[in-house]
CSV table of C-alpha atoms in Angstrom, one decimal:
chain,number,residue,atom,x,y,z
A,7,MET,CA,86.8,221.5,51.8
A,8,ASN,CA,85.5,225.0,52.9
A,9,LYS,CA,82.0,226.5,52.6
A,10,SER,CA,82.4,228.0,49.2
A,11,GLU,CA,83.8,224.5,47.8
A,12,LEU,CA,80.8,223.0,49.4
A,13,VAL,CA,78.4,225.5,47.7
A,14,ASN,CA,80.1,224.7,44.4
A,15,ALA,CA,79.7,220.9,44.9
A,16,VAL,CA,76.1,221.1,46.1
A,17,ALA,CA,75.3,223.2,42.9
A,18,ASP,CA,76.9,220.8,40.6
A,19,LYS,CA,75.3,217.9,42.1
A,20,ALA,CA,71.9,219.2,42.4
A,21,GLY,CA,71.9,221.1,39.2
A,22,LEU,CA,71.3,224.5,41.0
A,23,SER,CA,72.8,227.9,40.6
A,24,LYS,CA,75.3,228.8,42.8
A,25,ALA,CA,73.3,231.6,44.6
A,26,ASP,CA,70.5,228.9,45.2
A,27,ALA,CA,73.1,226.2,46.3
A,28,ALA,CA,74.5,228.9,48.8
A,29,SER,CA,70.9,229.6,50.3
A,30,ALA,CA,70.3,226.0,50.7
A,31,VAL,CA,73.6,225.3,52.5
A,32,ASP,CA,72.9,228.3,54.8
A,33,ALA,CA,69.5,227.3,55.4
A,34,VAL,CA,70.7,223.9,56.6
A,35,PHE,CA,73.4,225.4,58.9
A,36,ASP,CA,70.9,227.9,60.2
A,37,THR,CA,68.2,225.4,61.0
A,38,VAL,CA,70.8,223.0,62.7
A,39,GLN,CA,72.1,225.7,64.8
A,40,ALA,CA,68.5,227.0,65.9
A,41,GLU,CA,67.4,223.5,66.8
A,42,LEU,CA,70.5,222.8,69.0
A,43,LYS,CA,70.1,226.3,70.5
A,44,ASN,CA,66.6,225.3,71.5
A,45,GLY,CA,67.9,222.0,73.2
A,46,GLY,CA,66.7,219.7,70.4
A,47,ASP,CA,68.7,217.4,68.3
A,48,ILE,CA,68.6,216.3,64.6
A,49,ARG,CA,68.9,212.7,63.6
A,50,LEU,CA,69.6,211.9,59.9
A,51,ALA,CA,69.4,208.2,59.4
A,52,GLY,CA,72.5,206.7,57.9
A,53,PHE,CA,74.3,209.9,58.1
A,54,GLY,CA,74.4,210.8,62.0
A,55,ALA,CA,73.0,212.9,64.7
A,56,PHE,CA,73.6,216.5,65.9
A,57,THR,CA,73.0,216.8,69.7
A,58,VAL,CA,73.8,218.9,72.6
A,59,SER,CA,76.0,217.7,75.5
A,60,HIS,CA,76.1,219.6,78.9
A,61,ARG,CA,79.5,219.8,80.5
A,62,GLU,CA,79.7,220.5,84.3
A,63,ALA,CA,81.8,223.3,85.9
A,64,SER,CA,85.5,222.0,86.4
A,65,LYS,CA,88.9,223.2,87.6
A,66,GLY,CA,91.7,223.5,84.7
A,67,ARG,CA,95.4,224.8,84.8
A,68,ASN,CA,96.8,227.5,82.9
A,69,PRO,CA,99.6,225.7,81.1
A,70,SER,CA,101.9,228.8,81.1
A,71,THR,CA,101.5,229.8,84.9
A,72,GLY,CA,100.3,226.6,86.4
A,73,ALA,CA,97.6,228.5,88.0
A,74,GLU,CA,94.1,227.0,88.8
A,75,VAL,CA,91.4,228.2,86.8
A,76,ASP,CA,87.5,227.7,87.0
A,77,ILE,CA,86.0,226.5,83.8
A,78,PRO,CA,82.4,227.3,83.9
A,79,ALA,CA,79.6,224.7,83.0
A,80,ARG,CA,78.4,224.9,79.3
A,81,ASN,CA,76.5,223.2,76.6
A,82,VAL,CA,78.6,221.9,73.6
A,83,PRO,CA,77.3,220.7,70.2
A,84,LYS,CA,78.2,217.1,69.5
A,85,PHE,CA,78.1,215.1,66.2
A,86,THR,CA,77.8,211.5,66.3
A,87,ALA,CA,78.5,209.6,62.8
A,88,GLY,CA,75.7,207.0,61.7
A,89,LYS,CA,76.7,203.7,60.2
A,90,GLY,CA,76.1,204.8,56.5
A,91,LEU,CA,78.7,207.4,57.0
A,92,LYS,CA,81.2,205.3,58.8
A,93,ASP,CA,80.8,202.6,56.2
A,94,ALA,CA,81.3,205.1,53.4
A,95,VAL,CA,84.5,206.5,55.0
A,96,ASN,CA,86.0,203.2,55.6
A,97,SER,CA,85.3,201.3,52.3
């Protein structure tokens, strides 16, 4: 499912126009991104949690040349599925 299909599904399920559903979907994505960017997290009971994980700097290898490459430290977004989502997927 891509973003436009998600917007259509939200519009149908919530009884909204596609423009209103698109605004709602964009607002959710923007809010999640802003909260993670500020170092926070978002926990949705029964669905899951969006958090930020820190990766330390490390050494890697270029697969084509074998040369050693420095990989800088960075923050990465992480999603952990909650029990309700796991149960829904496995039933």
